[in-house]
């Protein structure tokens, strides 16, 4: 819902939703909570979705700046409790919108300097908070979106796919999973395809974009525009794990038409998805069994020519 156009100024989520209905190939939208619900309530948003012939994919937590020192692991117990209650409210909104997923990305759960926090204590607070949310709403799929760093928090409590998988183990709830963001994985120095394979059936959501992987930079480029081979393998691994969730585009159309950028992303995903489906299974097995780097590159080049 964060589409902005200088030529067609939008002032409300209702306006953004109307424009998203014009995007060819778009079937669902995600809402940020609470930011997208200041001017209307969830019932009104659901009615607007129905009128636009769209559905809600997920509700995404965006904690207000009140929680600049932490959300689920704020040092003040009262504010920590408030953050957890806001998280639960997002689940209520999701149910009204007709979706079953809440994606939690906290811009603030982390620290900036050595010795600033007790790492085990902050970790345990997040574990306990998610356990509470999962138990309170067992019909909701709770999904953590990790990020290694940004301008709000230099070191996140959960900074990588590996750390996120350890968190899932400690939370130990069937309705707890992960949302992986391509840009965040690249920032963390990960190969997105490998991360997707690691997460497997605990992958509840995927956010697609690209970036130049400069230190601590999240570029929000169009999908596959910078790393086409990684985009191809990401689609291949999504096929391998039989991913059933929706595909969300987290790109930043700052100098391009947002509708055209969304349509480009949709088409490129289809191109990469179909190309991944055409790759020879026997050749892939041979390449993997021999660790054949040249064979892998040749197969990638062949597949990308078909995109």
PDB file of C-alpha atoms in Angstrom:
ATOM      1  CA  UNK A   1       0.000   0.000   0.000  1.00  0.00           C
ATOM      2  CA  UNK A   2       2.993   2.296   0.028  1.00  0.00           C
ATOM      3  CA  UNK A   3       2.679   3.367  -3.606  1.00  0.00           C
ATOM      4  CA  UNK A   4       3.332   7.049  -4.183  1.00  0.00           C
ATOM      5  CA  UNK A   5       3.042   9.036  -7.414  1.00  0.00           C
ATOM      6  CA  UNK A   6       3.940  12.683  -7.901  1.00  0.00           C
ATOM      7  CA  UNK A   7       1.585  12.914 -10.880  1.00  0.00           C
ATOM      8  CA  UNK A   8      -1.352  11.476  -8.955  1.00  0.00           C
ATOM      9  CA  UNK A   9      -1.069  12.403  -5.284  1.00  0.00           C
ATOM     10  CA  UNK A  10      -2.681   9.971  -2.891  1.00  0.00           C
ATOM     11  CA  UNK A  11      -3.837  11.061   0.536  1.00  0.00           C
ATOM     12  CA  UNK A  12      -5.283   7.937   2.141  1.00  0.00           C
ATOM     13  CA  UNK A  13      -5.153   4.128   2.126  1.00  0.00           C
ATOM     14  CA  UNK A  14      -8.493   4.177   0.324  1.00  0.00           C
ATOM     15  CA  UNK A  15      -6.872   6.125  -2.546  1.00  0.00           C
ATOM     16  CA  UNK A  16      -3.903   3.776  -2.642  1.00  0.00           C
ATOM     17  CA  UNK A  17      -6.198   0.775  -2.749  1.00  0.00           C
ATOM     18  CA  UNK A  18      -8.149   2.191  -5.690  1.00  0.00           C
ATOM     19  CA  UNK A  19      -4.914   2.664  -7.609  1.00  0.00           C
ATOM     20  CA  UNK A  20      -3.693  -0.806  -6.761  1.00  0.00           C
ATOM     21  CA  UNK A  21      -6.878  -2.173  -8.292  1.00  0.00           C
ATOM     22  CA  UNK A  22      -5.603  -0.854 -11.662  1.00  0.00           C
ATOM     23  CA  UNK A  23      -2.410  -2.938 -11.552  1.00  0.00           C
ATOM     24  CA  UNK A  24      -2.573  -5.842 -13.988  1.00  0.00           C
ATOM     25  CA  UNK A  25      -1.916  -9.159 -12.310  1.00  0.00           C
ATOM     26  CA  UNK A  26      -2.234  -7.896  -8.729  1.00  0.00           C
ATOM     27  CA  UNK A  27      -4.516 -10.063  -6.617  1.00  0.00           C
ATOM     28  CA  UNK A  28      -3.864  -9.110  -2.996  1.00  0.00           C
ATOM     29  CA  UNK A  29      -2.430  -6.343  -0.844  1.00  0.00           C
ATOM     30  CA  UNK A  30      -0.824  -6.172   2.590  1.00  0.00           C
ATOM     31  CA  UNK A  31      -1.754  -3.530   5.144  1.00  0.00           C
ATOM     32  CA  UNK A  32       0.555  -1.878   7.668  1.00  0.00           C
ATOM     33  CA  UNK A  33      -0.787  -1.716  11.211  1.00  0.00           C
ATOM     34  CA  UNK A  34      -1.551   0.670  12.773  1.00  0.00           C
ATOM     35  CA  UNK A  35      -0.520   3.268  10.152  1.00  0.00           C
ATOM     36  CA  UNK A  36      -3.074   2.263   7.502  1.00  0.00           C
ATOM     37  CA  UNK A  37      -5.991   2.355   9.938  1.00  0.00           C
ATOM     38  CA  UNK A  38      -5.980   5.912  11.219  1.00  0.00           C
ATOM     39  CA  UNK A  39      -8.625   7.154   8.740  1.00  0.00           C
ATOM     40  CA  UNK A  40     -10.853   4.088   8.502  1.00  0.00           C
ATOM     41  CA  UNK A  41     -11.470   0.844  10.313  1.00  0.00           C
ATOM     42  CA  UNK A  42     -10.913  -2.748   9.232  1.00  0.00           C
ATOM     43  CA  UNK A  43     -14.535  -3.275   8.182  1.00  0.00           C
ATOM     44  CA  UNK A  44     -14.360  -0.301   5.832  1.00  0.00           C
ATOM     45  CA  UNK A  45     -11.067  -1.581   4.439  1.00  0.00           C
ATOM     46  CA  UNK A  46     -12.628  -5.008   3.836  1.00  0.00           C
ATOM     47  CA  UNK A  47     -15.523  -3.425   1.966  1.00  0.00           C
ATOM     48  CA  UNK A  48     -13.079  -1.442  -0.192  1.00  0.00           C
ATOM     49  CA  UNK A  49     -11.150  -4.628  -0.942  1.00  0.00           C
ATOM     50  CA  UNK A  50     -14.337  -6.358  -2.044  1.00  0.00           C
ATOM     51  CA  UNK A  51     -15.280  -3.441  -4.291  1.00  0.00           C
ATOM     52  CA  UNK A  52     -11.792  -3.499  -5.865  1.00  0.00           C
ATOM     53  CA  UNK A  53     -11.909  -7.287  -6.338  1.00  0.00           C
ATOM     54  CA  UNK A  54      -8.799  -7.684  -4.188  1.00  0.00           C
ATOM     55  CA  UNK A  55      -8.030  -9.651  -1.031  1.00  0.00           C
ATOM     56  CA  UNK A  56      -5.790  -8.963   1.941  1.00  0.00           C
ATOM     57  CA  UNK A  57      -2.605 -11.018   2.069  1.00  0.00           C
ATOM     58  CA  UNK A  58      -1.358 -10.107   5.541  1.00  0.00           C
ATOM     59  CA  UNK A  59      -1.305  -7.411   8.183  1.00  0.00           C
ATOM     60  CA  UNK A  60       2.218  -6.096   8.783  1.00  0.00           C
ATOM     61  CA  UNK A  61       3.262  -4.594  12.115  1.00  0.00           C
ATOM     62  CA  UNK A  62       4.935  -1.206  11.967  1.00  0.00           C
ATOM     63  CA  UNK A  63       5.367  -0.108  15.578  1.00  0.00           C
ATOM     64  CA  UNK A  64       5.151   3.669  16.155  1.00  0.00           C
ATOM     65  CA  UNK A  65       8.221   5.661  17.207  1.00  0.00           C
ATOM     66  CA  UNK A  66       6.943   5.478  20.793  1.00  0.00           C
ATOM     67  CA  UNK A  67       8.836   2.191  20.813  1.00  0.00           C
ATOM     68  CA  UNK A  68      12.159   3.619  19.648  1.00  0.00           C
ATOM     69  CA  UNK A  69      13.954   1.819  22.503  1.00  0.00           C
ATOM     70  CA  UNK A  70      12.245  -1.473  21.695  1.00  0.00           C
ATOM     71  CA  UNK A  71       8.824  -2.991  21.072  1.00  0.00           C
ATOM     72  CA  UNK A  72       8.558  -6.586  22.265  1.00  0.00           C
ATOM     73  CA  UNK A  73      11.774  -6.067  24.222  1.00  0.00           C
ATOM     74  CA  UNK A  74      11.329  -2.486  25.454  1.00  0.00           C
ATOM     75  CA  UNK A  75      13.054  -1.923  28.823  1.00  0.00           C
ATOM     76  CA  UNK A  76       9.848  -0.465  30.297  1.00  0.00           C
ATOM     77  CA  UNK A  77       7.436  -3.334  31.111  1.00  0.00           C
ATOM     78  CA  UNK A  78       4.415  -1.101  30.485  1.00  0.00           C
ATOM     79  CA  UNK A  79       5.538  -0.187  26.972  1.00  0.00           C
ATOM     80  CA  UNK A  80       6.546  -3.770  26.307  1.00  0.00           C
ATOM     81  CA  UNK A  81       3.026  -4.838  27.263  1.00  0.00           C
ATOM     82  CA  UNK A  82       1.566  -2.122  25.031  1.00  0.00           C
ATOM     83  CA  UNK A  83       3.609  -3.393  22.064  1.00  0.00           C
ATOM     84  CA  UNK A  84       2.339  -6.937  22.600  1.00  0.00           C
ATOM     85  CA  UNK A  85      -1.246  -5.707  22.786  1.00  0.00           C
ATOM     86  CA  UNK A  86      -0.796  -3.745  19.548  1.00  0.00           C
ATOM     87  CA  UNK A  87       0.508  -6.945  17.976  1.00  0.00           C
ATOM     88  CA  UNK A  88      -2.616  -8.797  19.088  1.00  0.00           C
ATOM     89  CA  UNK A  89      -4.813  -5.998  17.726  1.00  0.00           C
ATOM     90  CA  UNK A  90      -3.226  -6.624  14.320  1.00  0.00           C
ATOM     91  CA  UNK A  91      -4.534 -10.190  14.519  1.00  0.00           C
ATOM     92  CA  UNK A  92      -8.061  -8.899  15.097  1.00  0.00           C
ATOM     93  CA  UNK A  93      -7.703  -6.657  12.054  1.00  0.00           C
ATOM     94  CA  UNK A  94      -6.441  -9.583   9.975  1.00  0.00           C
ATOM     95  CA  UNK A  95      -9.487 -11.656  10.879  1.00  0.00           C
ATOM     96  CA  UNK A  96     -11.841  -8.849   9.816  1.00  0.00           C
ATOM     97  CA  UNK A  97      -9.948  -8.400   6.538  1.00  0.00           C
ATOM     98  CA  UNK A  98     -10.259 -12.112   5.849  1.00  0.00           C
ATOM     99  CA  UNK A  99      -6.563 -13.015   5.988  1.00  0.00           C
ATOM    100  CA  UNK A 100      -4.796 -15.303   8.423  1.00  0.00           C
ATOM    101  CA  UNK A 101      -1.267 -13.908   8.640  1.00  0.00           C
ATOM    102  CA  UNK A 102       0.391 -11.215  10.734  1.00  0.00           C
ATOM    103  CA  UNK A 103       3.938 -10.236   9.755  1.00  0.00           C
ATOM    104  CA  UNK A 104       6.018  -8.695  12.532  1.00  0.00           C
ATOM    105  CA  UNK A 105       8.924  -6.477  11.607  1.00  0.00           C
ATOM    106  CA  UNK A 106      10.112  -4.253  14.407  1.00  0.00           C
ATOM    107  CA  UNK A 107      12.287  -1.334  13.461  1.00  0.00           C
ATOM    108  CA  UNK A 108      13.352  -1.071  17.086  1.00  0.00           C
ATOM    109  CA  UNK A 109      13.990  -4.477  18.684  1.00  0.00           C
ATOM    110  CA  UNK A 110      17.753  -4.347  18.941  1.00  0.00           C
ATOM    111  CA  UNK A 111      20.589  -2.089  20.040  1.00  0.00           C
ATOM    112  CA  UNK A 112      23.317   0.235  18.778  1.00  0.00           C
ATOM    113  CA  UNK A 113      26.385  -0.251  21.006  1.00  0.00           C
ATOM    114  CA  UNK A 114      28.293  -3.043  22.769  1.00  0.00           C
ATOM    115  CA  UNK A 115      27.157  -3.628  26.365  1.00  0.00           C
ATOM    116  CA  UNK A 116      23.931  -1.656  25.737  1.00  0.00           C
ATOM    117  CA  UNK A 117      21.585  -4.603  26.327  1.00  0.00           C
ATOM    118  CA  UNK A 118      21.525  -8.053  27.903  1.00  0.00           C
ATOM    119  CA  UNK A 119      21.343 -10.252  24.791  1.00  0.00           C
ATOM    120  CA  UNK A 120      19.803 -13.310  26.437  1.00  0.00           C
ATOM    121  CA  UNK A 121      17.230 -11.196  28.250  1.00  0.00           C
ATOM    122  CA  UNK A 122      16.158  -9.417  25.036  1.00  0.00           C
ATOM    123  CA  UNK A 123      15.988 -12.735  23.196  1.00  0.00           C
ATOM    124  CA  UNK A 124      13.825 -14.327  25.879  1.00  0.00           C
ATOM    125  CA  UNK A 125      11.458 -11.356  25.884  1.00  0.00           C
ATOM    126  CA  UNK A 126      10.827 -11.781  22.163  1.00  0.00           C
ATOM    127  CA  UNK A 127      10.344 -15.532  22.567  1.00  0.00           C
ATOM    128  CA  UNK A 128       7.794 -15.035  25.350  1.00  0.00           C
ATOM    129  CA  UNK A 129       5.967 -12.286  23.447  1.00  0.00           C
ATOM    130  CA  UNK A 130       5.520 -14.460  20.364  1.00  0.00           C
ATOM    131  CA  UNK A 131       4.475 -17.440  22.451  1.00  0.00           C
ATOM    132  CA  UNK A 132       1.748 -15.294  23.993  1.00  0.00           C
ATOM    133  CA  UNK A 133       0.541 -14.077  20.591  1.00  0.00           C
ATOM    134  CA  UNK A 134       0.587 -17.579  19.089  1.00  0.00           C
ATOM    135  CA  UNK A 135      -1.374 -19.014  22.006  1.00  0.00           C
ATOM    136  CA  UNK A 136      -3.896 -16.158  22.017  1.00  0.00           C
ATOM    137  CA  UNK A 137      -4.577 -16.528  18.264  1.00  0.00           C
ATOM    138  CA  UNK A 138      -3.893 -20.127  17.218  1.00  0.00           C
ATOM    139  CA  UNK A 139      -5.774 -19.577  13.941  1.00  0.00           C
ATOM    140  CA  UNK A 140      -3.357 -16.805  12.911  1.00  0.00           C
ATOM    141  CA  UNK A 141      -0.017 -17.516  11.246  1.00  0.00           C
ATOM    142  CA  UNK A 142       2.520 -15.318  13.029  1.00  0.00           C
ATOM    143  CA  UNK A 143       5.528 -14.460  10.901  1.00  0.00           C
ATOM    144  CA  UNK A 144       8.772 -12.738  11.861  1.00  0.00           C
ATOM    145  CA  UNK A 145      10.515 -10.640   9.205  1.00  0.00           C
ATOM    146  CA  UNK A 146      14.164 -10.355  10.217  1.00  0.00           C
ATOM    147  CA  UNK A 147      16.525  -7.589   9.202  1.00  0.00           C
ATOM    148  CA  UNK A 148      20.252  -7.325  10.019  1.00  0.00           C
ATOM    149  CA  UNK A 149      20.511  -3.551  10.433  1.00  0.00           C
ATOM    150  CA  UNK A 150      19.052  -0.185   9.478  1.00  0.00           C
ATOM    151  CA  UNK A 151      19.126   3.460  10.521  1.00  0.00           C
ATOM    152  CA  UNK A 152      16.772   2.840  13.452  1.00  0.00           C
ATOM    153  CA  UNK A 153      18.616  -0.152  14.932  1.00  0.00           C
ATOM    154  CA  UNK A 154      22.225  -0.941  14.112  1.00  0.00           C
ATOM    155  CA  UNK A 155      22.058  -4.493  15.469  1.00  0.00           C
ATOM    156  CA  UNK A 156      18.724  -6.306  15.485  1.00  0.00           C
ATOM    157  CA  UNK A 157      18.029  -8.958  18.104  1.00  0.00           C
ATOM    158  CA  UNK A 158      17.213 -11.346  15.236  1.00  0.00           C
ATOM    159  CA  UNK A 159      19.674 -10.401  12.439  1.00  0.00           C
ATOM    160  CA  UNK A 160      19.745 -13.409  10.096  1.00  0.00           C
ATOM    161  CA  UNK A 161      17.858 -16.418   8.770  1.00  0.00           C
ATOM    162  CA  UNK A 162      19.878 -18.711  11.019  1.00  0.00           C
ATOM    163  CA  UNK A 163      19.060 -16.644  14.112  1.00  0.00           C
ATOM    164  CA  UNK A 164      15.414 -16.527  13.060  1.00  0.00           C
ATOM    165  CA  UNK A 165      15.296 -20.316  12.758  1.00  0.00           C
ATOM    166  CA  UNK A 166      16.762 -20.606  16.264  1.00  0.00           C
ATOM    167  CA  UNK A 167      14.047 -18.234  17.466  1.00  0.00           C
ATOM    168  CA  UNK A 168      11.355 -20.452  15.935  1.00  0.00           C
ATOM    169  CA  UNK A 169      12.830 -23.430  17.763  1.00  0.00           C
ATOM    170  CA  UNK A 170      12.677 -21.587  21.087  1.00  0.00           C
ATOM    171  CA  UNK A 171       9.131 -20.297  20.466  1.00  0.00           C
ATOM    172  CA  UNK A 172       8.045 -23.837  19.567  1.00  0.00           C
ATOM    173  CA  UNK A 173       4.616 -23.064  18.128  1.00  0.00           C
ATOM    174  CA  UNK A 174       3.115 -24.565  14.967  1.00  0.00           C
ATOM    175  CA  UNK A 175       1.611 -21.218  13.930  1.00  0.00           C
ATOM    176  CA  UNK A 176       4.953 -19.360  14.126  1.00  0.00           C
ATOM    177  CA  UNK A 177       7.027 -18.956  10.975  1.00  0.00           C
ATOM    178  CA  UNK A 178       9.135 -16.529   8.968  1.00  0.00           C
ATOM    179  CA  UNK A 179       8.747 -13.950   6.237  1.00  0.00           C
ATOM    180  CA  UNK A 180      11.939 -13.584   4.214  1.00  0.00           C
ATOM    181  CA  UNK A 181      12.746 -10.316   2.456  1.00  0.00           C
ATOM    182  CA  UNK A 182      15.152 -10.594  -0.499  1.00  0.00           C
ATOM    183  CA  UNK A 183      16.814  -7.286   0.349  1.00  0.00           C
ATOM    184  CA  UNK A 184      17.237  -8.193   4.003  1.00  0.00           C
ATOM    185  CA  UNK A 185      18.816 -11.522   3.096  1.00  0.00           C
ATOM    186  CA  UNK A 186      21.219  -9.778   0.723  1.00  0.00           C
ATOM    187  CA  UNK A 187      22.074  -7.239   3.428  1.00  0.00           C
ATOM    188  CA  UNK A 188      22.864 -10.134   5.759  1.00  0.00           C
ATOM    189  CA  UNK A 189      25.279 -11.602   3.213  1.00  0.00           C
ATOM    190  CA  UNK A 190      22.992 -14.541   2.497  1.00  0.00           C
ATOM    191  CA  UNK A 191      22.092 -16.361  -0.694  1.00  0.00           C
ATOM    192  CA  UNK A 192      18.265 -16.071  -0.729  1.00  0.00           C
ATOM    193  CA  UNK A 193      17.837 -19.467  -2.381  1.00  0.00           C
ATOM    194  CA  UNK A 194      19.786 -21.180   0.388  1.00  0.00           C
ATOM    195  CA  UNK A 195      17.820 -19.301   3.073  1.00  0.00           C
ATOM    196  CA  UNK A 196      14.506 -20.319   1.500  1.00  0.00           C
ATOM    197  CA  UNK A 197      15.633 -23.948   1.416  1.00  0.00           C
ATOM    198  CA  UNK A 198      16.694 -23.787   5.078  1.00  0.00           C
ATOM    199  CA  UNK A 199      13.358 -22.386   6.239  1.00  0.00           C
ATOM    200  CA  UNK A 200      11.277 -24.846   4.217  1.00  0.00           C
ATOM    201  CA  UNK A 201       7.694 -25.243   5.395  1.00  0.00           C
ATOM    202  CA  UNK A 202       8.214 -22.565   8.044  1.00  0.00           C
ATOM    203  CA  UNK A 203       8.307 -19.966   5.285  1.00  0.00           C
ATOM    204  CA  UNK A 204       4.978 -18.184   5.668  1.00  0.00           C
ATOM    205  CA  UNK A 205       5.785 -15.167   3.468  1.00  0.00           C
ATOM    206  CA  UNK A 206       8.275 -13.821   0.930  1.00  0.00           C
ATOM    207  CA  UNK A 207       8.984 -10.189   0.049  1.00  0.00           C
ATOM    208  CA  UNK A 208      10.579  -9.681  -3.349  1.00  0.00           C
ATOM    209  CA  UNK A 209      12.957  -6.917  -4.401  1.00  0.00           C
ATOM    210  CA  UNK A 210      16.646  -6.517  -5.214  1.00  0.00           C
ATOM    211  CA  UNK A 211      19.589  -4.364  -4.230  1.00  0.00           C
ATOM    212  CA  UNK A 212      23.235  -3.510  -4.772  1.00  0.00           C
ATOM    213  CA  UNK A 213      24.263  -5.031  -1.391  1.00  0.00           C
ATOM    214  CA  UNK A 214      26.193  -2.019  -0.217  1.00  0.00           C
ATOM    215  CA  UNK A 215      26.841  -2.062   3.519  1.00  0.00           C
ATOM    216  CA  UNK A 216      23.599  -1.544   5.496  1.00  0.00           C
ATOM    217  CA  UNK A 217      21.770  -0.404   2.358  1.00  0.00           C
ATOM    218  CA  UNK A 218      18.266  -1.556   1.475  1.00  0.00           C
ATOM    219  CA  UNK A 219      17.745  -0.363  -2.080  1.00  0.00           C
ATOM    220  CA  UNK A 220      14.287  -1.754  -2.845  1.00  0.00           C
ATOM    221  CA  UNK A 221      15.114  -2.283  -6.519  1.00  0.00           C
ATOM    222  CA  UNK A 222      12.828  -4.138  -8.911  1.00  0.00           C
ATOM    223  CA  UNK A 223      12.894  -7.899  -8.608  1.00  0.00           C
ATOM    224  CA  UNK A 224      15.740  -9.563 -10.495  1.00  0.00           C
ATOM    225  CA  UNK A 225      17.127  -6.261 -11.760  1.00  0.00           C
ATOM    226  CA  UNK A 226      20.510  -6.559 -10.027  1.00  0.00           C
ATOM    227  CA  UNK A 227      20.897 -10.258  -9.193  1.00  0.00           C
ATOM    228  CA  UNK A 228      18.978 -12.229 -11.831  1.00  0.00           C
ATOM    229  CA  UNK A 229      20.703 -15.535 -11.034  1.00  0.00           C
ATOM    230  CA  UNK A 230      19.770 -15.212  -7.354  1.00  0.00           C
ATOM    231  CA  UNK A 231      16.209 -14.305  -8.335  1.00  0.00           C
ATOM    232  CA  UNK A 232      16.025 -17.407 -10.518  1.00  0.00           C
ATOM    233  CA  UNK A 233      17.245 -19.663  -7.728  1.00  0.00           C
ATOM    234  CA  UNK A 234      14.864 -18.048  -5.243  1.00  0.00           C
ATOM    235  CA  UNK A 235      11.960 -18.977  -7.515  1.00  0.00           C
ATOM    236  CA  UNK A 236      13.371 -22.478  -7.949  1.00  0.00           C
ATOM    237  CA  UNK A 237      13.646 -22.990  -4.192  1.00  0.00           C
ATOM    238  CA  UNK A 238      10.116 -21.665  -3.652  1.00  0.00           C
ATOM    239  CA  UNK A 239       8.972 -24.344  -6.069  1.00  0.00           C
ATOM    240  CA  UNK A 240      11.035 -26.947  -4.227  1.00  0.00           C
ATOM    241  CA  UNK A 241       9.420 -26.237  -0.861  1.00  0.00           C
ATOM    242  CA  UNK A 242       5.971 -26.045  -2.496  1.00  0.00           C
ATOM    243  CA  UNK A 243       5.426 -22.489  -1.264  1.00  0.00           C
ATOM    244  CA  UNK A 244       1.721 -21.651  -1.063  1.00  0.00           C
ATOM    245  CA  UNK A 245       1.820 -18.113   0.297  1.00  0.00           C
ATOM    246  CA  UNK A 246       1.396 -14.879  -1.608  1.00  0.00           C
ATOM    247  CA  UNK A 247       4.230 -12.920  -3.212  1.00  0.00           C
ATOM    248  CA  UNK A 248       4.710  -9.401  -1.866  1.00  0.00           C
ATOM    249  CA  UNK A 249       6.763  -6.743  -3.660  1.00  0.00           C
ATOM    250  CA  UNK A 250       8.753  -4.498  -1.341  1.00  0.00           C
ATOM    251  CA  UNK A 251      10.267  -2.150  -3.907  1.00  0.00           C
ATOM    252  CA  UNK A 252      10.679   1.617  -3.721  1.00  0.00           C
ATOM    253  CA  UNK A 253       9.365   3.392  -6.858  1.00  0.00           C
ATOM    254  CA  UNK A 254      10.998   6.737  -6.101  1.00  0.00           C
ATOM    255  CA  UNK A 255      11.819   7.635  -9.710  1.00  0.00           C
ATOM    256  CA  UNK A 256       9.421   5.432 -11.639  1.00  0.00           C
ATOM    257  CA  UNK A 257       5.695   5.097 -12.105  1.00  0.00           C
ATOM    258  CA  UNK A 258       4.532   2.881  -9.205  1.00  0.00           C
ATOM    259  CA  UNK A 259       1.839   1.124 -11.229  1.00  0.00           C
ATOM    260  CA  UNK A 260       4.255   0.312 -14.055  1.00  0.00           C
ATOM    261  CA  UNK A 261       6.869  -0.819 -11.537  1.00  0.00           C
ATOM    262  CA  UNK A 262       4.386  -3.160  -9.874  1.00  0.00           C
ATOM    263  CA  UNK A 263       3.367  -4.600 -13.233  1.00  0.00           C
ATOM    264  CA  UNK A 264       7.027  -5.064 -14.172  1.00  0.00           C
ATOM    265  CA  UNK A 265       7.665  -6.921 -10.905  1.00  0.00           C
ATOM    266  CA  UNK A 266       4.687  -9.192 -11.514  1.00  0.00           C
ATOM    267  CA  UNK A 267       5.814 -10.029 -15.038  1.00  0.00           C
ATOM    268  CA  UNK A 268       9.404 -10.686 -13.987  1.00  0.00           C
ATOM    269  CA  UNK A 269       8.291 -13.021 -11.213  1.00  0.00           C
ATOM    270  CA  UNK A 270       6.249 -14.972 -13.741  1.00  0.00           C
ATOM    271  CA  UNK A 271       9.258 -15.093 -16.076  1.00  0.00           C
ATOM    272  CA  UNK A 272      11.624 -16.354 -13.380  1.00  0.00           C
ATOM    273  CA  UNK A 273       9.034 -18.754 -11.961  1.00  0.00           C
ATOM    274  CA  UNK A 274       8.378 -20.333 -15.360  1.00  0.00           C
ATOM    275  CA  UNK A 275      12.078 -20.479 -16.212  1.00  0.00           C
ATOM    276  CA  UNK A 276      12.779 -22.242 -12.913  1.00  0.00           C
ATOM    277  CA  UNK A 277      10.062 -24.753 -13.748  1.00  0.00           C
ATOM    278  CA  UNK A 278      11.718 -25.571 -17.078  1.00  0.00           C
ATOM    279  CA  UNK A 279      15.133 -26.357 -15.591  1.00  0.00           C
ATOM    280  CA  UNK A 280      16.241 -29.947 -16.142  1.00  0.00           C
ATOM    281  CA  UNK A 281      15.897 -31.939 -12.928  1.00  0.00           C
ATOM    282  CA  UNK A 282      18.425 -34.528 -14.034  1.00  0.00           C
ATOM    283  CA  UNK A 283      20.957 -31.846 -14.986  1.00  0.00           C
ATOM    284  CA  UNK A 284      20.451 -30.056 -11.660  1.00  0.00           C
ATOM    285  CA  UNK A 285      21.018 -33.336  -9.806  1.00  0.00           C
ATOM    286  CA  UNK A 286      24.172 -34.004 -11.810  1.00  0.00           C
ATOM    287  CA  UNK A 287      25.514 -30.490 -11.181  1.00  0.00           C
ATOM    288  CA  UNK A 288      24.848 -30.747  -7.436  1.00  0.00           C
ATOM    289  CA  UNK A 289      26.384 -34.204  -7.160  1.00  0.00           C
ATOM    290  CA  UNK A 290      29.582 -33.001  -8.834  1.00  0.00           C
ATOM    291  CA  UNK A 291      29.661 -29.426  -7.441  1.00  0.00           C
ATOM    292  CA  UNK A 292      29.967 -28.391 -11.089  1.00  0.00           C
ATOM    293  CA  UNK A 293      30.301 -24.605 -11.029  1.00  0.00           C
ATOM    294  CA  UNK A 294      30.628 -24.181 -14.794  1.00  0.00           C
ATOM    295  CA  UNK A 295      27.658 -26.449 -15.415  1.00  0.00           C
ATOM    296  CA  UNK A 296      25.607 -24.420 -12.940  1.00  0.00           C
ATOM    297  CA  UNK A 297      26.502 -21.152 -14.651  1.00  0.00           C
ATOM    298  CA  UNK A 298      25.725 -22.544 -18.096  1.00  0.00           C
ATOM    299  CA  UNK A 299      22.327 -23.795 -16.907  1.00  0.00           C
ATOM    300  CA  UNK A 300      21.574 -20.408 -15.316  1.00  0.00           C
ATOM    301  CA  UNK A 301      22.577 -18.574 -18.500  1.00  0.00           C
ATOM    302  CA  UNK A 302      20.363 -20.840 -20.584  1.00  0.00           C
ATOM    303  CA  UNK A 303      17.418 -20.329 -18.226  1.00  0.00           C
ATOM    304  CA  UNK A 304      17.849 -16.549 -18.098  1.00  0.00           C
ATOM    305  CA  UNK A 305      17.812 -16.373 -21.898  1.00  0.00           C
ATOM    306  CA  UNK A 306      14.323 -17.879 -21.705  1.00  0.00           C
ATOM    307  CA  UNK A 307      13.086 -15.202 -19.282  1.00  0.00           C
TER     308      UNK A 307
END
